Amino acid sequence: MGVEAVAIQPFFSMKDEECHARIRAAKEKLGKRLVILGHHYQREEVFQYADYTGDSLKLSRMAAQSDAEFIVFCGVHFMAEVADILSGPDQIAILPDLAAGCSMADMANLANVERAWAELNVMLEGKADSTITPVTYINSAADLKAFCGRHEGVVCTSTNARHVLEWSFSRREKILFFPDQHLGRNTAFKMGIPLEEMVVWDFNQPNGGLTVEQVQNAKMILWKGFCSVHQMFKPEHIDNFRAKYPEGKVISHPENAFDVCQKSDFVGSTEYIINVINDAAPGTRWLVGTELNLVNRLAEQGKAQDKKVHFMAPTVCMCSTMFRIDPQHLAWTLENLVEGNVVNQIKVAPEEKEMAKKALDTMLKISP
Ligand code: 13P
Ligand code: SF4
């Protein structure tokens, strides 16, 4: 290393076509030293360069299995952190634009969660650690995964949430689920837990805004977080679609609100949504409640079999942070690697890594 870094400024005004040529050339030069992982919400301009694409679970596994020196994550910050945690000590995880975060992940932080745990412990007469399993959605910072590791908890994704909740309930009677209340509620309800046994923990209020009795009677304590993209989808969008196309089917991501999921025919992760629509009969019509880049890709791919794929909301709602990974940042990142410079490395602090890995490894072990 020690070579002068390739500056980013010239890339800002570079046309996409030039970036594409540079990405292809750099990929070629880096060969097997490089693996590019791409989440399904990535825009087409960068998604096309991914060696592996997938949902959060699949990409975590890819990161753990890869032996490439550089793992470039076309996704958001927590995904690159997971790649760093699960890869070997000599592998380097990179996020082409450091501003690619996740607004839902930011809705829980370690200070809030530590405070909630302390308050719950008082409300449960000192029994938090013996009665509650903390479960964090993978959409969370590494220090929250480490919190779960320290308290015998676990991480989940939208694909394995049910398995993770079943495992958790087999060990302790309650779950503190953060940061996404919707994934927690939708999954627990499907397992037969009634809404009356779920409470929402409002992290802006003392004791989460709950009484001791509410906490003692609850099985699921749901963090008051949500995805800003999925909150745009409403039950009336489904009603309108069904009125116009009674034969159409509705499929949603579990980050959607409870009433949206209840009105849907199918609910599952991005990978699940892709598989269901790919396997559907030619000529079928679908309303899809998830991020726009993925829905546009499904609509395009469906044309060959005359499948009609509609986006659930009338307005454009794409994940603006996923969108930050563009050909300009990818070209800049890869050219630096060719020159021997590592830019935008995501490195989880060693004191968090061990416990975060414990919670992630538990998840991978119990996932089907
Ligand atoms: P999955 O791809 O795991 O379904 O998650 C969706 C998501 O919101 C990623 O941020
Ligand atoms: Fe986060 Fe929602 Fe974007 Fe996924 S779609 S990265 S949950 S803000």
Short mmCIF file of C-alpha atoms and ligand atoms in Angstrom, two decimals:
data_model
loop_
_atom_site.label_atom_id
_atom_site.label_comp_id
_atom_site.label_asym_id
_atom_site.label_seq_id
_atom_site.Cartn_x
_atom_site.Cartn_y
_atom_site.Cartn_z
CA MET A 1 0.00 0.00 0.00
CA GLY A 2 1.16 3.57 0.49
CA VAL A 3 0.38 4.50 -3.12
CA GLU A 4 -1.43 7.79 -3.68
CA ALA A 5 -5.19 7.30 -3.61
CA VAL A 6 -7.24 7.79 -6.76
CA ALA A 7 -9.22 10.99 -6.05
CA ILE A 8 -13.01 10.78 -6.08
CA GLN A 9 -13.75 14.26 -7.49
CA PRO A 10 -13.27 13.44 -11.21
CA PHE A 11 -15.73 10.56 -10.84
CA PHE A 12 -18.55 12.87 -9.74
CA SER A 13 -18.82 14.37 -13.23
CA MET A 14 -18.03 11.15 -15.08
CA LYS A 15 -20.70 9.78 -17.41
CA ASP A 16 -22.12 6.34 -16.56
CA GLU A 17 -20.73 4.84 -19.82
CA GLU A 18 -17.18 5.75 -18.87
CA CYS A 19 -17.70 4.37 -15.35
CA HIS A 20 -18.99 1.11 -16.81
CA ALA A 21 -15.86 0.70 -18.94
CA ARG A 22 -13.64 1.44 -15.91
CA ILE A 23 -15.58 -0.96 -13.64
CA ARG A 24 -15.24 -3.75 -16.19
CA ALA A 25 -11.50 -3.11 -16.64
CA ALA A 26 -10.84 -2.97 -12.87
CA LYS A 27 -12.88 -6.12 -12.24
CA GLU A 28 -10.88 -7.91 -14.88
CA LYS A 29 -7.59 -6.81 -13.31
CA LEU A 30 -8.62 -7.77 -9.78
CA GLY A 31 -9.92 -11.19 -10.86
CA LYS A 32 -10.45 -13.61 -7.98
CA ARG A 33 -9.05 -11.15 -5.44
CA LEU A 34 -12.43 -9.40 -5.62
CA VAL A 35 -16.01 -10.43 -4.96
CA ILE A 36 -18.91 -8.01 -5.40
CA LEU A 37 -22.08 -8.74 -3.41
CA GLY A 38 -25.30 -6.99 -4.48
CA HIS A 39 -28.55 -6.66 -2.56
CA HIS A 40 -31.78 -6.91 -4.58
CA TYR A 41 -32.60 -3.24 -3.87
CA GLN A 42 -29.54 -2.01 -5.74
CA ARG A 43 -30.11 -0.02 -8.88
CA GLU A 44 -29.52 -1.88 -12.14
CA GLU A 45 -26.45 0.20 -13.06
CA VAL A 46 -24.46 -1.46 -10.25
CA PHE A 47 -26.50 -4.62 -9.65
CA GLN A 48 -25.24 -5.97 -13.00
CA TYR A 49 -21.69 -6.17 -11.60
CA ALA A 50 -22.54 -8.31 -8.57
CA ASP A 51 -20.91 -11.75 -8.53
CA TYR A 52 -23.59 -12.83 -6.08
CA THR A 53 -27.00 -11.27 -5.48
CA GLY A 54 -29.41 -12.03 -2.70
CA ASP A 55 -31.39 -11.08 0.37
CA SER A 56 -29.68 -10.32 3.66
CA LEU A 57 -29.42 -13.96 4.73
CA LYS A 58 -28.03 -15.21 1.44
CA LEU A 59 -25.49 -12.38 1.24
CA SER A 60 -24.35 -13.01 4.84
CA ARG A 61 -23.67 -16.61 3.89
CA MET A 62 -21.82 -15.49 0.76
CA ALA A 63 -19.64 -13.18 2.83
CA ALA A 64 -18.86 -16.01 5.25
CA GLN A 65 -18.00 -18.45 2.45
CA SER A 66 -16.00 -16.15 0.18
CA ASP A 67 -12.23 -16.35 0.20
CA ALA A 68 -11.74 -13.18 -1.87
CA GLU A 69 -9.33 -10.61 -0.48
CA PHE A 70 -11.77 -7.75 -1.12
CA ILE A 71 -15.53 -8.03 -0.46
CA VAL A 72 -17.17 -5.00 -2.05
CA PHE A 73 -20.73 -4.69 -0.78
CA CYS A 74 -23.27 -3.01 -3.03
CA GLY A 75 -25.80 -2.55 -0.25
CA VAL A 76 -25.92 -0.58 2.97
CA HIS A 77 -23.62 -0.09 5.97
CA PHE A 78 -24.89 -2.88 8.25
CA MET A 79 -24.42 -5.40 5.42
CA ALA A 80 -20.75 -4.48 4.98
CA GLU A 81 -20.34 -4.75 8.77
CA VAL A 82 -21.77 -8.28 8.64
CA ALA A 83 -19.34 -9.12 5.83
CA ASP A 84 -16.46 -7.86 7.97
CA ILE A 85 -17.63 -9.83 11.01
CA LEU A 86 -18.17 -13.10 9.15
CA SER A 87 -15.14 -13.01 6.86
CA GLY A 88 -11.56 -13.95 7.77
CA PRO A 89 -9.07 -11.61 9.46
CA ASP A 90 -7.19 -10.96 6.19
CA GLN A 91 -10.29 -10.16 4.16
CA ILE A 92 -11.41 -6.58 3.65
CA ALA A 93 -15.06 -5.44 3.52
CA ILE A 94 -15.75 -2.29 1.54
CA LEU A 95 -18.81 -0.06 1.11
CA PRO A 96 -18.40 2.10 -2.03
CA ASP A 97 -20.26 5.07 -0.47
CA LEU A 98 -20.05 5.46 3.31
CA ALA A 99 -23.30 7.45 3.31
CA ALA A 100 -25.26 4.32 2.37
CA GLY A 101 -26.86 3.65 5.75
CA CYS A 102 -30.29 2.33 6.72
CA SER A 103 -32.78 4.69 8.37
CA MET A 104 -34.46 1.78 10.16
CA ALA A 105 -31.15 0.55 11.60
CA ASP A 106 -30.58 4.07 12.95
CA MET A 107 -33.82 3.90 14.95
CA ALA A 108 -32.12 1.77 17.60
CA ASN A 109 -28.76 2.58 19.14
CA LEU A 110 -26.79 0.96 21.93
CA ALA A 111 -27.58 3.68 24.49
CA ASN A 112 -31.35 3.31 23.87
CA VAL A 113 -31.24 -0.46 23.98
CA GLU A 114 -29.07 -0.60 27.13
CA ARG A 115 -31.50 1.79 28.82
CA ALA A 116 -34.50 -0.27 27.72
CA TRP A 117 -32.84 -3.44 29.07
CA ALA A 118 -32.14 -1.79 32.43
CA GLU A 119 -35.73 -0.51 32.69
CA LEU A 120 -37.15 -3.89 31.68
CA ASN A 121 -34.95 -5.53 34.29
CA VAL A 122 -36.48 -3.34 37.01
CA MET A 123 -40.02 -3.94 35.69
CA LEU A 124 -39.37 -7.70 35.70
CA GLU A 125 -37.87 -7.68 39.22
CA GLY A 126 -34.29 -8.32 38.12
CA LYS A 127 -35.17 -11.13 35.73
CA ALA A 128 -34.47 -9.58 32.30
CA ASP A 129 -31.64 -11.97 31.53
CA SER A 130 -33.57 -15.06 32.58
CA THR A 131 -36.88 -14.16 30.90
CA ILE A 132 -36.08 -12.13 27.74
CA THR A 133 -34.12 -13.06 24.62
CA PRO A 134 -32.96 -9.96 22.74
CA VAL A 135 -33.40 -10.44 18.98
CA THR A 136 -32.05 -7.89 16.56
CA TYR A 137 -33.04 -7.71 12.93
CA ILE A 138 -29.89 -7.84 10.81
CA ASN A 139 -30.72 -4.24 9.85
CA SER A 140 -28.88 -2.90 12.90
CA ALA A 141 -25.42 -1.68 13.88
CA ALA A 142 -22.74 -4.17 14.93
CA ASP A 143 -22.80 -2.97 18.56
CA LEU A 144 -26.45 -4.05 18.82
CA LYS A 145 -25.58 -7.47 17.45
CA ALA A 146 -22.85 -7.59 20.10
CA PHE A 147 -25.44 -6.64 22.75
CA CYS A 148 -27.48 -9.67 21.67
CA GLY A 149 -24.38 -11.86 21.80
CA ARG A 150 -23.66 -10.72 25.37
CA HIS A 151 -27.22 -11.47 26.50
CA GLU A 152 -27.53 -14.92 24.86
CA GLY A 153 -29.58 -13.36 22.08
CA VAL A 154 -29.50 -13.67 18.32
CA VAL A 155 -29.78 -11.90 14.97
CA CYS A 156 -32.55 -12.59 12.43
CA THR A 157 -33.31 -11.72 8.83
CA SER A 158 -36.68 -11.52 7.10
CA THR A 159 -36.11 -15.08 5.80
CA ASN A 160 -35.38 -16.81 9.09
CA ALA A 161 -37.34 -14.63 11.55
CA ARG A 162 -39.80 -17.43 12.35
CA HIS A 163 -37.07 -19.97 13.10
CA VAL A 164 -35.25 -17.43 15.24
CA LEU A 165 -38.39 -16.58 17.23
CA GLU A 166 -39.20 -20.27 17.74
CA TRP A 167 -35.66 -20.90 18.97
CA SER A 168 -35.88 -17.88 21.29
CA PHE A 169 -39.24 -18.90 22.78
CA SER A 170 -37.92 -22.40 23.40
CA ARG A 171 -35.35 -20.84 25.76
CA ARG A 172 -37.08 -17.87 27.41
CA GLU A 173 -40.66 -16.66 27.67
CA LYS A 174 -40.26 -13.16 26.18
CA ILE A 175 -38.49 -11.48 23.26
CA LEU A 176 -37.25 -7.91 22.96
CA PHE A 177 -37.28 -7.41 19.19
CA PHE A 178 -35.53 -4.44 17.56
CA PRO A 179 -35.43 -2.25 15.54
CA ASP A 180 -38.36 -3.21 13.23
CA GLN A 181 -41.68 -3.56 15.03
CA HIS A 182 -43.40 -4.80 11.84
CA LEU A 183 -41.17 -7.80 11.15
CA GLY A 184 -41.51 -8.77 14.82
CA ARG A 185 -45.29 -8.38 14.89
CA ASN A 186 -45.98 -10.01 11.51
CA THR A 187 -43.78 -13.00 12.33
CA ALA A 188 -45.07 -13.55 15.86
CA PHE A 189 -48.72 -13.25 14.76
CA LYS A 190 -48.16 -15.88 12.08
CA MET A 191 -46.82 -18.16 14.82
CA GLY A 192 -50.10 -17.79 16.70
CA ILE A 193 -49.16 -15.13 19.24
CA PRO A 194 -52.15 -12.77 19.61
CA LEU A 195 -51.69 -9.01 19.25
CA GLU A 196 -52.76 -8.60 22.90
CA GLU A 197 -49.53 -10.33 23.91
CA MET A 198 -47.39 -7.81 22.02
CA VAL A 199 -46.47 -4.33 23.22
CA VAL A 200 -44.58 -1.51 21.52
CA TRP A 201 -41.56 -0.10 23.34
CA ASP A 202 -41.39 3.65 22.67
CA PHE A 203 -37.71 4.41 23.23
CA ASN A 204 -38.48 8.12 23.65
CA GLN A 205 -40.49 7.52 26.80
CA PRO A 206 -39.53 6.32 30.29
CA ASN A 207 -40.19 2.59 30.62
CA GLY A 208 -40.99 2.55 26.92
CA GLY A 209 -44.33 4.21 27.74
CA LEU A 210 -45.56 0.92 29.25
CA THR A 211 -46.82 -0.18 32.66
CA VAL A 212 -45.24 -2.99 34.68
CA GLU A 213 -48.35 -5.09 34.08
CA GLN A 214 -48.17 -4.60 30.30
CA VAL A 215 -44.55 -5.74 30.25
CA GLN A 216 -45.18 -8.68 32.56
CA ASN A 217 -48.06 -9.91 30.37
CA ALA A 218 -46.26 -9.43 27.04
CA LYS A 219 -44.50 -12.14 25.05
CA MET A 220 -43.21 -9.79 22.33
CA ILE A 221 -41.76 -6.39 23.22
CA LEU A 222 -41.48 -4.60 19.88
CA TRP A 223 -39.12 -1.68 19.36
CA LYS A 224 -40.87 1.34 17.83
CA GLY A 225 -38.83 1.28 14.60
CA PHE A 226 -39.92 0.95 10.98
CA CYS A 227 -38.68 1.11 7.41
CA SER A 228 -39.31 4.47 5.76
CA VAL A 229 -39.74 2.79 2.37
CA HIS A 230 -42.24 0.11 3.40
CA GLN A 231 -44.34 2.49 5.51
CA MET A 232 -45.49 4.05 2.20
CA PHE A 233 -47.52 0.96 1.29
CA LYS A 234 -51.12 1.09 2.54
CA PRO A 235 -54.02 -1.38 2.72
CA GLU A 236 -56.08 0.83 0.38
CA HIS A 237 -53.46 0.28 -2.35
CA ILE A 238 -54.28 -3.43 -2.10
CA ASP A 239 -58.06 -2.77 -2.06
CA ASN A 240 -57.79 -0.64 -5.22
CA PHE A 241 -55.73 -3.29 -7.00
CA ARG A 242 -58.13 -6.10 -6.05
CA ALA A 243 -61.16 -4.06 -7.20
CA LYS A 244 -59.52 -3.54 -10.61
CA TYR A 245 -57.87 -6.95 -10.99
CA PRO A 246 -59.78 -9.55 -8.92
CA GLU A 247 -57.60 -12.34 -10.35
CA GLY A 248 -54.36 -10.59 -9.32
CA LYS A 249 -52.14 -11.70 -6.43
CA VAL A 250 -50.53 -9.54 -3.76
CA ILE A 251 -47.08 -10.16 -2.31
CA SER A 252 -45.39 -8.09 0.40
CA HIS A 253 -42.21 -7.83 2.41
CA PRO A 254 -42.66 -8.42 6.19
CA GLU A 255 -41.29 -4.92 6.91
CA ASN A 256 -44.74 -3.75 5.83
CA ALA A 257 -47.36 -2.79 8.42
CA PHE A 258 -49.56 -5.51 9.90
CA ASP A 259 -52.71 -4.55 7.93
CA VAL A 260 -50.77 -4.62 4.62
CA CYS A 261 -49.35 -8.08 5.36
CA GLN A 262 -52.75 -9.34 6.51
CA LYS A 263 -54.30 -8.30 3.19
CA SER A 264 -51.50 -9.89 1.13
CA ASP A 265 -51.61 -13.37 -0.39
CA PHE A 266 -47.90 -13.95 0.24
CA VAL A 267 -45.40 -12.36 2.65
CA GLY A 268 -41.64 -12.90 2.59
CA SER A 269 -38.12 -11.64 2.04
CA THR A 270 -36.84 -10.14 -1.19
CA GLU A 271 -35.48 -13.52 -2.28
CA TYR A 272 -38.84 -15.15 -1.49
CA ILE A 273 -40.72 -12.50 -3.51
CA ILE A 274 -38.44 -13.11 -6.50
CA ASN A 275 -38.86 -16.88 -6.30
CA VAL A 276 -42.65 -16.75 -5.98
CA ILE A 277 -43.05 -14.46 -9.00
CA ASN A 278 -40.48 -16.40 -11.06
CA ASP A 279 -42.30 -19.66 -10.33
CA ALA A 280 -45.76 -18.23 -11.05
CA ALA A 281 -47.68 -19.22 -14.18
CA PRO A 282 -47.24 -17.12 -17.33
CA GLY A 283 -49.82 -14.39 -17.71
CA THR A 284 -50.34 -13.84 -13.97
CA ARG A 285 -50.63 -10.37 -12.43
CA TRP A 286 -48.87 -9.25 -9.23
CA LEU A 287 -48.98 -6.32 -6.85
CA VAL A 288 -45.66 -6.10 -5.01
CA GLY A 289 -45.07 -4.22 -1.75
CA THR A 290 -41.34 -3.71 -1.62
CA GLU A 291 -38.60 -1.39 -2.87
CA LEU A 292 -38.96 0.06 -6.37
CA ASN A 293 -35.69 -1.09 -7.97
CA LEU A 294 -36.53 -4.71 -7.23
CA VAL A 295 -40.12 -4.33 -8.44
CA ASN A 296 -38.95 -2.69 -11.68
CA ARG A 297 -36.52 -5.58 -12.25
CA LEU A 298 -39.30 -8.12 -11.66
CA ALA A 299 -41.61 -6.24 -14.05
CA GLU A 300 -38.92 -6.26 -16.73
CA GLN A 301 -38.11 -9.96 -16.27
CA GLY A 302 -41.82 -10.86 -16.20
CA LYS A 303 -42.46 -9.44 -19.68
CA ALA A 304 -41.05 -12.54 -21.42
CA GLN A 305 -43.86 -14.62 -19.86
CA ASP A 306 -46.49 -11.91 -20.05
CA LYS A 307 -46.47 -11.51 -16.25
CA LYS A 308 -47.74 -8.11 -15.11
CA VAL A 309 -45.94 -6.77 -12.07
CA HIS A 310 -47.29 -3.62 -10.37
CA PHE A 311 -45.65 -1.48 -7.70
CA MET A 312 -47.85 -1.14 -4.61
CA ALA A 313 -47.66 2.61 -3.99
CA PRO A 314 -48.80 5.34 -6.39
CA THR A 315 -45.67 7.37 -5.56
CA VAL A 316 -42.03 6.52 -6.22
CA CYS A 317 -40.51 4.95 -3.10
CA MET A 318 -37.05 3.62 -3.47
CA CYS A 319 -34.54 3.22 -0.71
CA SER A 320 -32.54 6.43 -1.04
CA THR A 321 -29.60 5.02 0.90
CA MET A 322 -29.36 1.85 -1.20
CA PHE A 323 -29.47 4.21 -4.20
CA ARG A 324 -26.24 5.90 -3.10
CA ILE A 325 -24.13 3.09 -4.50
CA ASP A 326 -23.72 4.29 -8.07
CA PRO A 327 -21.34 3.46 -10.95
CA GLN A 328 -19.19 6.48 -10.02
CA HIS A 329 -18.50 5.24 -6.47
CA LEU A 330 -18.05 1.65 -7.63
CA ALA A 331 -15.54 2.66 -10.34
CA TRP A 332 -13.62 4.84 -7.86
CA THR A 333 -13.52 2.04 -5.27
CA LEU A 334 -12.30 -0.60 -7.72
CA GLU A 335 -9.68 1.64 -9.36
CA ASN A 336 -8.24 2.32 -5.93
CA LEU A 337 -8.00 -1.40 -5.27
CA VAL A 338 -6.21 -1.89 -8.58
CA GLU A 339 -3.74 0.84 -7.53
CA GLY A 340 -3.18 -0.84 -4.16
CA ASN A 341 -5.31 1.51 -2.05
CA VAL A 342 -8.17 0.36 0.12
CA VAL A 343 -10.88 3.01 0.38
CA ASN A 344 -14.07 2.92 2.49
CA GLN A 345 -13.11 -0.17 4.45
CA ILE A 346 -15.75 -1.17 7.00
CA LYS A 347 -14.03 -2.47 10.09
CA VAL A 348 -15.99 -3.45 13.18
CA ALA A 349 -14.19 -2.70 16.44
CA PRO A 350 -12.54 -5.86 17.86
CA GLU A 351 -14.36 -5.50 21.19
CA GLU A 352 -17.72 -5.70 19.35
CA LYS A 353 -16.74 -8.23 16.75
CA GLU A 354 -16.57 -11.32 18.95
CA MET A 355 -20.00 -10.93 20.53
CA ALA A 356 -21.63 -9.76 17.28
CA LYS A 357 -20.20 -12.85 15.59
CA LYS A 358 -21.61 -15.04 18.35
CA ALA A 359 -25.14 -13.67 17.70
CA LEU A 360 -24.71 -14.03 13.92
CA ASP A 361 -23.29 -17.55 14.17
CA THR A 362 -26.25 -18.57 16.33
CA MET A 363 -28.55 -17.24 13.61
CA LEU A 364 -26.72 -19.12 10.86
CA LYS A 365 -26.81 -22.31 12.90
CA ILE A 366 -30.58 -22.21 13.48
CA SER A 367 -31.51 -20.99 9.98
CA PRO A 368 -32.88 -23.65 7.63
P1 13P B 1 -34.18 -8.86 2.77
O1 13P B 1 -33.49 -8.68 1.47
O2 13P B 1 -33.38 -9.71 3.70
O3 13P B 1 -35.59 -9.35 2.59
O4 13P B 1 -34.25 -7.43 3.50
C1 13P B 1 -34.79 -6.32 2.94
C2 13P B 1 -34.18 -5.07 3.41
O5 13P B 1 -34.80 -4.14 3.78
C3 13P B 1 -32.74 -4.94 3.41
O6 13P B 1 -32.46 -3.76 3.97
FE1 SF4 B 2 -33.27 0.16 5.55
FE2 SF4 B 2 -35.75 0.16 4.56
FE3 SF4 B 2 -33.68 0.83 3.00
FE4 SF4 B 2 -34.00 -1.72 3.79
S1 SF4 B 2 -35.37 -0.56 2.46
S2 SF4 B 2 -32.09 -0.54 3.77
S3 SF4 B 2 -34.86 -1.39 5.86
S4 SF4 B 2 -34.42 1.95 4.84
#
